[in-house]
Amino acid sequence: MTLEEQVYTFGTGENYRVQHYLGVHPLDGEKGFSFRVWAPHAEKVQLIGEFTDWRANPVEMQRNQAGIWEVDTDLAQEGQLYKYLITRSGGQVIEKIDPLAIYFERRPGTAAVVTSHSDYQWSDQLWLGRRKRLGFKKRPVNIYEVHSSSWKQKEDGSPYTFKELKEELIPYLVKMNYTHVEFMPLMAHPLDMSWGYQVMGYFALEHTYGQPDDLKAFVDACHKENIGVIVDWVPGHYTQNDDALAYFDGTPTFEYQDHDRAHNYRWGALNFDLGKNQVQSFLISSALFWIEEYHLDGIRVDAVSNMLYLDYDDGPWVPNKDGGNRNLEGYHFLQKLNQIVKSYHSDVMMIAEESTAATPITQSVADGGLGFDYKWNMGWMNDILRFYEKDPIYRQYDYNLVTFSFMYAFNEQFILPFSHDEVVHGKKSMMHKMWGDRYNQFAGLRNLYTYQICHPGKKLLFMGSEFGQFLEWKYSEQLEWSNLNDSMNAKMQYFSSQLNRFYKEHKALWQIDDSFDGLEIIDADNKSQTVLSFVRKSDKGEILLCVFNMTPVERRAFTIGVPVFGIYEEILNTEREEFGGVWKENNPETKTELGEWRDYEQTLTFTLPAMGASIWKVKRRIKKKKP
């Protein structure tokens, strides 16, 4: 686009590569750089930096008809720091960041770095081609969620950069058989305590994690190992620090005009005005920038409820023009976001972190939905964790906590998350949530993770949960890797790796995640024994029989109806010794017997391990003999 077209489409909300215009750019064929910043109601904007001795010799910028201030200068050099000195309406002078900067100095400083876009040479064409050809809907998706600063740290307590994570995290992902890694926000933010969710720079990699090319090399290496990379992104709210986006030119620039709508009282942040055209250009450009610049395989949009509902926050609110609580601007923005991203990258996952059922999230925009690919199933997560925290003697009375999710399993396209939110603020770690002594806690955790793997929906697990870390997650400390000196934790880690491998190897667990074509409930009424059983199916007729004993009582000669007559083989038993249990070997191969059991004409009888999950496949089908 020409400069005139860039300006025009920015103002209409249709410039989806705004970083090509705003920000800092090398001058074509000349020494120096051009600088552009949107500050429509500023009285004056000046460029300051190391090349002006900061405020000593500021460079005057000129305002165009769109409220964009610009200047070309040969004073600036690659790698130097800069800011904008803005004179606000009323005369107040304040230093501001460049909202389009792609790199900032190390905290606590907030100056941007004069940085040209790199010409990193990618080598992931095979992965991208396969991703485009196969997509992700009918593929295994098992996500390891990571907070970059606290997965592992150096001896001095400083976090790994992506250069170091490339050498340590990727081999771990391979060893643990995950298909994807998802990072909590990697965008520049001023305070670790926010975990990255109060963003300052929407186009900038957080300095703590290294150089932009380090992240590119990490993603490139992940793709060579057939691991996809997803990043959390926060288009709803941002840090209210005065030198960042907040009231950028002295008036509501990125935020709503209305004070209460602009302020996010719950999180101490500011809300984007999602109905403003320039904000839409800014945010959609940010999403596409991360997808295209870093070859991401997915974006998880944080806090969708905050963008959808006017009454989601703790502060006062006013109904919309129809008298309801829906944030119409947020609703239409999210539809637009997904439509635009999908028009360019149909093979990139768009994921919503959203906790209500009032708005269809993964339905198409044409049908009134938001057009996301997946929604975190927060209801399933809350119910199932409440159930597994209970004393097994009482579980029969709350059996619906396990079975209710089957009533709505295909209302949306779901990811089943055990995320960072479940292991902080006194909620206890995943292992510590489990009932009983240490042995039963690990048995319960193996049972729970197997249930997650077998239940329809894609999967997500937060780091440390895979080996049963006992302590809650702390954002400022690395995981309790010393736990692995304990054989129970080491066996739990091994179990998680084998369960993940099991998931990848069996199409019945991931090929049909969107309908009852891939699921057959056998018995969801066995409250007294607290045993759940169902079948998962592939599109070629492969079936897996999944049986879960949710009490510490071994069920000998347990009989259940099955859909196929033949010889069955137990292919996963969570109570095997190598996983931390007591079974030395699996159940023997077992032939079905003729006999009516509910709607089935044949039964399977075996020993169901205490607090265990037992998964069977048909080893050989046998033609039924007439009675």
XYZ file of C-alpha atoms in Angstrom:
627
model
C 0.000 0.000 0.000
C 1.054 3.585 -0.581
C 1.573 5.824 2.431
C -1.767 7.481 1.706
C -3.499 4.093 1.679
C -1.736 3.115 4.906
C -3.027 6.244 6.604
C -6.554 5.861 5.247
C -6.964 2.166 6.137
C -5.516 2.729 9.603
C -8.349 5.169 10.194
C -11.004 2.807 8.798
C -9.839 -0.188 10.843
C -8.675 -2.055 7.749
C -4.882 -1.736 8.015
C -3.825 -5.185 9.203
C -0.071 -4.606 8.838
C 0.132 -1.256 10.590
C 3.696 -2.027 11.712
C 4.753 -1.426 8.109
C 3.754 2.220 8.532
C 3.882 3.222 12.202
C 6.978 2.756 14.340
C 10.563 3.066 13.174
C 11.787 2.130 9.682
C 15.076 2.545 7.813
C 14.920 5.194 5.116
C 14.987 3.776 1.597
C 18.418 4.250 0.080
C 19.392 6.828 2.687
C 21.098 6.951 6.026
C 18.720 7.270 8.943
C 15.234 6.250 10.006
C 11.652 7.449 9.827
C 9.596 7.570 13.029
C 5.779 7.653 13.153
C 3.423 7.585 16.124
C -0.331 8.047 16.459
C -1.172 10.787 18.993
C -4.168 12.614 17.465
C -4.813 15.125 20.262
C -1.260 15.947 21.288
C -0.189 19.599 21.096
C 3.372 18.630 20.207
C 5.415 15.444 19.787
C 9.206 15.305 19.822
C 11.583 12.419 19.240
C 14.158 11.962 21.978
C 16.800 9.341 22.599
C 20.466 8.575 22.993
C 21.045 10.377 19.691
C 19.513 13.625 21.051
C 21.110 13.425 24.478
C 17.509 12.729 25.476
C 15.677 15.983 26.259
C 18.678 18.179 25.520
C 18.189 18.279 21.724
C 14.736 16.892 20.856
C 13.764 16.371 17.211
C 10.502 18.051 16.254
C 7.867 15.868 14.590
C 5.111 16.949 12.207
C 1.444 16.001 12.467
C -0.482 14.769 9.399
C -4.227 14.843 8.784
C -4.749 11.481 10.538
C -3.180 12.561 13.816
C 0.059 10.727 13.091
C 3.294 12.497 13.987
C 6.326 11.742 11.827
C 9.915 12.703 11.170
C 12.840 11.427 9.100
C 16.232 11.803 10.743
C 19.788 10.651 10.107
C 20.701 11.116 13.782
C 19.360 7.757 14.943
C 21.406 4.580 14.585
C 20.544 0.901 14.897
C 20.539 -0.228 18.533
C 20.036 3.201 20.106
C 17.271 3.904 22.621
C 14.424 6.333 21.964
C 11.076 7.597 23.266
C 8.492 10.182 22.323
C 8.185 13.408 24.307
C 4.514 14.337 24.126
C 3.025 17.671 25.062
C -0.524 16.870 25.982
C -3.549 19.100 25.653
C -3.222 21.459 28.582
C 0.563 21.610 28.457
C 1.637 18.526 30.440
C 4.830 17.001 29.012
C 5.395 13.258 29.323
C 7.749 10.644 27.896
C 5.982 7.798 26.121
C 6.975 4.458 24.603
C 6.648 3.658 20.914
C 3.532 1.425 20.745
C 4.896 -0.182 17.553
C 8.384 -0.915 18.859
C 9.554 -4.481 18.265
C 12.154 -4.432 21.050
C 12.629 -2.535 24.336
C 15.555 -2.051 26.675
C 15.922 -4.222 29.753
C 13.530 -3.449 32.596
C 13.015 -1.247 34.557
C 13.765 0.979 31.564
C 10.992 1.364 28.979
C 12.792 3.000 26.065
C 12.415 1.307 22.685
C 15.424 0.151 20.696
C 15.923 1.342 17.118
C 15.518 -2.030 15.454
C 15.157 -3.079 11.838
C 13.103 -6.167 11.030
C 15.503 -9.098 10.717
C 15.957 -11.269 7.662
C 15.955 -14.513 9.638
C 16.258 -17.501 7.287
C 13.541 -19.982 8.176
C 13.891 -23.717 7.525
C 10.434 -24.955 8.556
C 8.842 -25.128 5.111
C 8.105 -28.852 5.490
C 6.231 -28.229 8.743
C 4.249 -25.313 7.321
C 3.323 -27.317 4.253
C 2.161 -30.240 6.364
C 0.238 -27.904 8.659
C -1.547 -26.385 5.684
C -2.328 -29.799 4.205
C -3.447 -31.621 7.370
C -4.765 -28.782 9.541
C -5.351 -29.491 13.220
C -9.019 -30.461 13.641
C -8.448 -34.165 13.023
C -4.932 -34.211 14.438
C -3.619 -34.817 17.967
C -3.336 -31.613 20.013
C -1.764 -32.094 23.436
C -0.387 -28.810 24.773
C 2.302 -28.207 27.407
C 1.650 -24.757 28.917
C 4.791 -22.878 29.938
C 5.685 -19.687 31.776
C 9.026 -18.882 30.187
C 10.577 -17.202 33.213
C 9.945 -20.011 35.682
C 10.242 -23.283 33.780
C 13.958 -23.354 34.556
C 16.316 -20.685 35.837
C 20.069 -20.180 35.972
C 22.035 -20.489 39.197
C 21.724 -16.753 39.857
C 17.916 -16.972 39.574
C 17.710 -15.301 36.167
C 15.382 -16.940 33.632
C 16.415 -18.824 30.540
C 16.292 -16.936 27.269
C 14.870 -18.613 24.199
C 18.411 -19.419 23.102
C 18.717 -21.572 26.222
C 15.144 -22.851 26.115
C 15.875 -24.115 22.605
C 18.576 -26.378 24.037
C 16.644 -27.581 27.088
C 12.889 -27.206 26.637
C 12.600 -28.673 23.129
C 14.323 -31.983 24.041
C 12.033 -32.149 27.067
C 8.938 -31.648 24.896
C 10.157 -34.453 22.625
C 10.880 -36.730 25.567
C 7.443 -36.032 27.034
C 5.660 -36.562 23.684
C 3.744 -33.281 23.612
C 2.426 -32.075 20.264
C 2.384 -28.343 21.101
C 3.865 -25.886 23.567
C 1.899 -22.831 24.672
C 3.596 -19.831 26.257
C 1.996 -17.372 28.597
C 2.374 -13.876 27.025
C 5.787 -13.149 25.545
C 5.027 -9.497 24.710
C 6.923 -6.749 26.531
C 5.499 -6.098 30.000
C 6.777 -3.952 32.849
C 6.250 -6.338 35.790
C 6.873 -10.084 36.197
C 4.099 -10.259 38.769
C 1.512 -9.844 36.001
C 2.799 -13.097 34.381
C 2.836 -11.113 31.116
C -0.911 -10.393 31.047
C -0.491 -6.618 31.501
C 1.183 -5.847 28.206
C 3.184 -2.757 27.321
C 4.469 -3.528 23.815
C 2.108 -5.404 21.518
C 4.748 -5.946 18.830
C 7.778 -6.448 21.065
C 9.297 -9.612 22.507
C 9.926 -9.197 26.230
C 13.632 -8.324 26.622
C 14.007 -10.906 29.422
C 13.515 -13.715 26.893
C 16.304 -12.645 24.554
C 16.414 -11.268 21.026
C 13.562 -11.669 18.503
C 15.749 -13.966 16.409
C 16.191 -16.228 19.449
C 12.443 -16.839 19.532
C 12.394 -17.419 15.772
C 15.158 -19.998 16.085
C 13.240 -21.662 18.918
C 10.045 -21.927 16.851
C 12.060 -23.143 13.862
C 13.630 -25.890 15.970
C 10.236 -26.858 17.431
C 8.837 -27.288 13.934
C 11.728 -29.550 12.984
C 10.704 -31.760 15.917
C 7.022 -31.675 14.850
C 6.014 -29.481 17.784
C 3.638 -26.559 17.275
C 4.005 -23.258 19.135
C 1.093 -21.278 20.595
C 1.323 -17.914 22.399
C -1.143 -16.186 24.718
C -2.257 -12.750 23.529
C -4.179 -10.080 25.464
C -6.324 -7.780 23.269
C -8.773 -6.827 25.995
C -6.713 -4.839 28.488
C -3.219 -3.430 28.983
C -0.981 -1.952 31.665
C -2.020 1.434 33.023
C 1.599 2.551 33.525
C 1.751 6.212 32.564
C 4.673 5.888 30.140
C 2.965 3.146 28.096
C -0.348 3.218 26.159
C -2.439 4.788 28.935
C -4.097 8.067 27.818
C -1.345 8.294 25.261
C -1.879 11.865 24.023
C -3.588 13.086 27.196
C -7.034 11.929 26.057
C -8.578 8.433 25.739
C -6.571 7.191 22.765
C -6.490 3.398 23.012
C -9.060 3.170 25.832
C -12.805 3.913 25.988
C -14.021 7.482 26.482
C -16.258 6.384 29.356
C -14.154 6.230 32.534
C -15.746 3.087 33.929
C -15.493 1.205 30.646
C -11.899 2.323 30.236
C -10.841 1.112 33.684
C -10.547 -2.559 34.513
C -11.044 -2.396 38.256
C -10.542 -6.114 38.861
C -7.091 -6.266 37.296
C -5.895 -2.688 37.762
C -5.591 -2.227 34.001
C -7.149 -0.278 31.145
C -9.548 -1.717 28.558
C -9.054 -1.183 24.823
C -11.852 0.658 23.028
C -12.605 -2.245 20.719
C -15.042 -0.190 18.669
C -12.428 2.366 17.603
C -11.143 1.785 14.079
C -7.531 2.640 14.830
C -7.513 0.273 17.806
C -8.860 -2.510 15.602
C -6.077 -1.885 13.076
C -3.530 -1.881 15.903
C -4.706 -5.118 17.557
C -5.373 -7.185 14.434
C -1.976 -6.113 13.120
C -0.432 -7.295 16.382
C -2.039 -10.742 16.086
C -0.949 -11.169 12.472
C 2.525 -9.853 13.299
C 3.100 -12.592 15.866
C 1.688 -15.265 13.572
C 3.720 -14.176 10.563
C 6.914 -12.845 12.131
C 7.349 -15.846 14.453
C 5.578 -18.580 12.424
C 3.213 -19.310 15.308
C 0.775 -22.192 15.044
C -1.835 -20.697 17.322
C -2.963 -17.685 19.335
C -4.779 -18.114 22.630
C -6.887 -15.006 23.246
C -6.940 -14.226 26.947
C -9.932 -13.068 29.005
C -12.557 -13.165 26.265
C -15.355 -12.711 28.824
C -13.906 -9.333 29.743
C -14.382 -8.237 26.126
C -17.846 -9.764 25.756
C -19.752 -8.624 28.841
C -20.178 -5.112 30.203
C -20.791 -6.444 33.723
C -17.818 -8.824 33.826
C -15.652 -6.380 35.800
C -16.168 -5.319 39.421
C -16.908 -1.678 38.603
C -20.147 0.068 37.628
C -21.575 -0.574 34.169
C -24.289 0.711 31.857
C -26.453 -1.582 29.665
C -25.946 -1.497 25.903
C -28.376 0.150 23.473
C -30.557 -2.973 23.582
C -30.666 -2.992 27.377
C -28.395 -6.024 27.731
C -24.965 -6.732 29.183
C -23.196 -7.684 25.958
C -20.286 -5.494 24.927
C -21.310 -5.074 21.308
C -17.992 -3.515 20.298
C -16.081 -6.434 21.802
C -18.398 -8.993 20.218
C -17.985 -7.547 16.722
C -14.238 -7.020 17.175
C -13.694 -10.685 18.056
C -15.722 -11.771 15.030
C -13.655 -9.468 12.832
C -10.383 -10.639 14.378
C -11.108 -14.295 13.624
C -12.396 -13.581 10.130
C -9.271 -11.600 9.221
C -6.800 -14.063 10.760
C -8.541 -17.005 9.086
C -8.614 -15.241 5.724
C -4.810 -15.181 5.784
C -4.005 -18.256 7.894
C -6.762 -20.840 7.963
C -4.333 -23.401 9.410
C -3.500 -21.347 12.539
C -5.453 -22.148 15.705
C -7.505 -19.370 17.289
C -8.276 -20.304 20.892
C -10.542 -18.507 23.363
C -10.092 -18.517 27.117
C -13.733 -17.958 28.028
C -15.782 -19.200 30.960
C -19.436 -18.525 30.127
C -21.990 -20.246 27.906
C -24.002 -17.156 26.905
C -22.199 -16.575 23.592
C -21.332 -19.249 20.986
C -17.556 -19.095 20.762
C -16.565 -21.652 18.127
C -19.602 -21.363 15.892
C -19.065 -19.546 12.613
C -19.550 -15.806 12.388
C -22.295 -16.423 9.818
C -24.226 -18.353 12.482
C -23.765 -15.661 15.133
C -20.685 -17.157 16.765
C -17.264 -15.603 17.252
C -15.453 -17.898 14.831
C -12.787 -19.297 17.182
C -11.429 -22.796 16.538
C -11.419 -23.817 20.183
C -12.722 -22.744 23.561
C -11.202 -23.715 26.898
C -13.724 -25.976 28.647
C -13.691 -24.249 32.027
C -16.888 -25.982 33.175
C -15.381 -29.438 32.645
C -12.199 -28.383 34.409
C -14.016 -27.018 37.468
C -16.342 -30.019 37.770
C -13.699 -32.682 37.352
C -11.280 -31.104 39.831
C -14.046 -30.764 42.431
C -14.797 -34.454 41.951
C -11.201 -35.699 42.261
C -10.631 -33.614 45.386
C -13.460 -35.473 47.169
C -13.080 -38.450 49.467
C -13.981 -41.454 47.239
C -16.587 -42.621 49.742
C -18.666 -39.571 48.821
C -17.980 -39.505 45.082
C -21.032 -41.587 44.248
C -23.215 -38.705 45.428
C -21.527 -36.248 43.059
C -21.063 -38.601 40.124
C -22.738 -36.038 37.842
C -19.581 -33.898 38.124
C -17.881 -36.541 35.957
C -20.711 -37.270 33.553
C -22.332 -33.856 33.009
C -19.730 -32.782 30.437
C -21.023 -35.427 28.013
C -24.271 -33.471 27.823
C -22.537 -30.491 26.177
C -19.265 -32.014 24.919
C -19.977 -30.991 21.320
C -21.804 -27.699 21.851
C -18.431 -26.058 21.221
C -15.044 -27.241 19.990
C -13.208 -27.652 23.284
C -9.736 -27.778 24.760
C -9.657 -29.490 28.171
C -7.324 -27.331 30.280
C -5.475 -27.947 33.513
C -3.790 -24.553 33.291
C -1.672 -22.229 35.406
C -4.834 -20.700 36.887
C -5.547 -23.975 38.732
C -2.233 -24.191 40.596
C -1.917 -20.715 42.184
C -3.547 -18.524 44.840
C -4.028 -21.296 47.372
C -5.682 -23.743 44.955
C -2.778 -26.199 45.460
C -0.835 -28.097 42.819
C -2.512 -30.781 40.736
C -0.932 -33.567 42.814
C -1.765 -31.853 46.099
C -5.444 -31.538 45.063
C -5.798 -35.323 44.912
C -7.408 -37.269 47.762
C -5.583 -39.560 50.149
C -2.043 -40.449 51.096
C 0.859 -39.915 48.732
C 0.328 -43.234 46.951
C -3.354 -42.528 46.314
C -2.633 -38.954 45.259
C -0.412 -40.189 42.448
C -2.890 -42.947 41.559
C -5.656 -40.340 41.397
C -3.520 -38.069 39.251
C -2.771 -40.867 36.771
C -6.484 -41.682 36.666
C -7.407 -38.029 36.103
C -4.889 -37.435 33.310
C -6.024 -40.605 31.549
C -9.621 -39.435 31.786
C -8.566 -36.103 30.257
C -6.767 -37.894 27.408
C -9.745 -40.148 26.672
C -12.482 -37.498 26.961
C -13.377 -35.777 23.649
C -11.502 -32.510 23.172
C -7.924 -31.345 22.746
C -5.668 -31.299 25.834
C -3.602 -28.827 27.875
C -1.473 -29.311 30.999
C 0.561 -26.703 32.871
C 4.269 -27.276 33.444
C 5.226 -29.154 36.599
C 1.899 -30.966 36.712
C 3.312 -33.717 34.512
C 5.586 -34.953 37.295
C 3.292 -34.185 40.212
C 5.051 -31.154 41.687
C 3.762 -30.797 45.234
C 4.131 -27.044 45.692
C 1.991 -24.451 43.942
C 3.509 -22.679 40.973
C 5.506 -19.553 41.834
C 6.122 -17.153 38.948
C 9.445 -16.019 40.442
C 10.965 -19.483 40.997
C 11.756 -22.388 38.732
C 9.817 -25.641 38.896
C 10.672 -28.054 41.712
C 12.899 -30.184 39.511
C 14.443 -31.683 42.650
C 11.126 -33.526 43.111
C 12.336 -35.922 40.422
C 14.856 -37.355 42.909
C 11.798 -38.997 44.472
C 10.896 -42.226 42.654
C 7.154 -41.445 42.810
C 7.642 -38.164 40.962
C 10.025 -39.772 38.476
C 7.493 -42.534 37.762
C 4.740 -39.925 37.403
C 6.826 -38.093 34.822
C 7.428 -41.351 32.967
C 3.704 -42.129 33.068
C 2.870 -38.706 31.591
C 5.321 -39.238 28.740
C 3.864 -42.672 27.975
C 0.283 -41.418 28.245
C 1.108 -38.637 25.781
C 2.682 -41.185 23.438
C -0.414 -43.377 23.805
C -2.605 -40.420 22.836
C -0.580 -39.678 19.702
C -0.548 -43.306 18.596
C -4.311 -43.887 18.780
C -6.444 -42.023 16.275
C -9.607 -42.950 18.167
C -8.567 -40.429 20.836
C -8.289 -37.415 18.523
C -9.645 -38.002 15.046
C -13.342 -37.360 15.840
C -13.450 -34.752 18.596
C -16.503 -32.880 17.384
C -19.428 -35.308 17.481
C -20.870 -38.476 18.971
C -19.515 -40.273 15.902
C -16.321 -40.576 17.932
C -17.881 -41.405 21.294
C -20.160 -44.130 22.642
C -21.158 -44.108 26.298
C -21.296 -47.617 27.757
C -22.173 -46.898 31.384
C -22.491 -43.449 32.929
C -24.899 -44.605 35.679
C -22.678 -46.779 37.868
C -22.741 -44.427 40.827
C -22.527 -47.074 43.541
C -19.170 -48.381 42.304
C -18.189 -44.995 40.816
C -17.019 -46.556 37.570
C -17.348 -44.768 34.218
C -16.956 -46.485 30.854
C -17.152 -45.345 27.255
C -15.732 -46.069 23.814
C -13.712 -43.739 21.595
C -13.731 -44.348 17.828
C -11.639 -43.442 14.802
C -13.055 -42.828 11.351
C -11.746 -46.249 10.237
C -13.607 -48.175 12.917
C -10.794 -48.505 15.491
C -12.289 -48.500 18.974
C -10.793 -48.024 22.433
C -12.686 -49.183 25.516
C -11.998 -46.709 28.338
C -12.908 -47.740 31.908
C -12.278 -45.594 35.002
C -12.458 -46.826 38.584
C -12.675 -43.695 40.720
C -12.437 -45.406 44.114
C -9.507 -47.220 45.821
C -11.333 -50.574 45.603
C -10.164 -53.240 43.180
C -13.078 -54.641 41.155
C -12.454 -58.317 40.408
C -14.567 -60.069 37.794
C -15.837 -56.692 36.670
C -18.235 -57.185 33.770
C -19.319 -54.680 31.188
C -21.073 -54.714 27.819
C -18.959 -53.995 24.753
C -19.868 -53.176 21.139
C -17.595 -55.696 19.383
C -17.424 -59.470 19.800
C -13.834 -60.696 19.901
C -10.581 -60.913 21.834
C -9.645 -57.755 23.738
C -6.189 -56.674 24.852
C -5.549 -54.256 27.715
C -3.138 -51.693 26.293
C -2.954 -49.238 29.202
C -3.263 -49.891 32.930
C -2.455 -46.885 35.103
C -1.592 -49.104 38.088
C 1.472 -50.697 36.518
C 4.619 -50.697 38.705
C 6.633 -48.614 36.267
C 4.006 -45.872 36.583
C 4.005 -45.935 40.404
C 1.333 -48.600 40.935
C 1.451 -52.197 42.126
C 0.482 -54.252 39.058
C 3.405 -56.199 37.557
C 1.603 -56.862 34.271
C -1.617 -56.003 32.466
C -4.800 -58.032 32.496
C -4.517 -61.084 30.218
C -6.108 -61.079 26.795
C -9.802 -61.681 27.262
C -12.481 -63.030 24.982
C -15.968 -61.595 25.120
C -18.863 -63.787 26.192
C -22.310 -63.891 24.678
C -24.849 -62.336 26.995
C -27.127 -59.350 27.081
C -25.870 -56.336 28.994
C -28.047 -53.291 28.472
C -28.047 -52.746 24.695
C -25.066 -55.024 24.074
C -25.074 -58.674 23.061
C -21.669 -59.540 24.508
C -19.714 -58.781 27.687
C -16.107 -58.435 28.772
C -14.985 -59.509 32.252
C -11.683 -58.468 33.814
C -10.089 -57.037 36.966
C -10.422 -53.282 37.261
C -7.517 -51.793 39.248
C -8.187 -49.748 42.376
C -8.186 -45.999 41.586
C -7.107 -47.025 38.119
C -7.926 -46.562 34.468
C -7.996 -49.520 32.129
C -7.914 -49.053 28.327
C -8.604 -51.950 25.936
C -8.530 -52.466 22.189
C -9.946 -55.218 20.030
C -7.036 -57.485 19.126
C -9.103 -59.782 16.933
C -12.737 -59.665 15.934
C -14.622 -62.964 16.010
C -17.775 -63.770 14.158
C -20.543 -64.391 16.662
C -21.968 -67.905 16.735
C -25.692 -68.185 16.774
C -26.966 -69.298 20.168
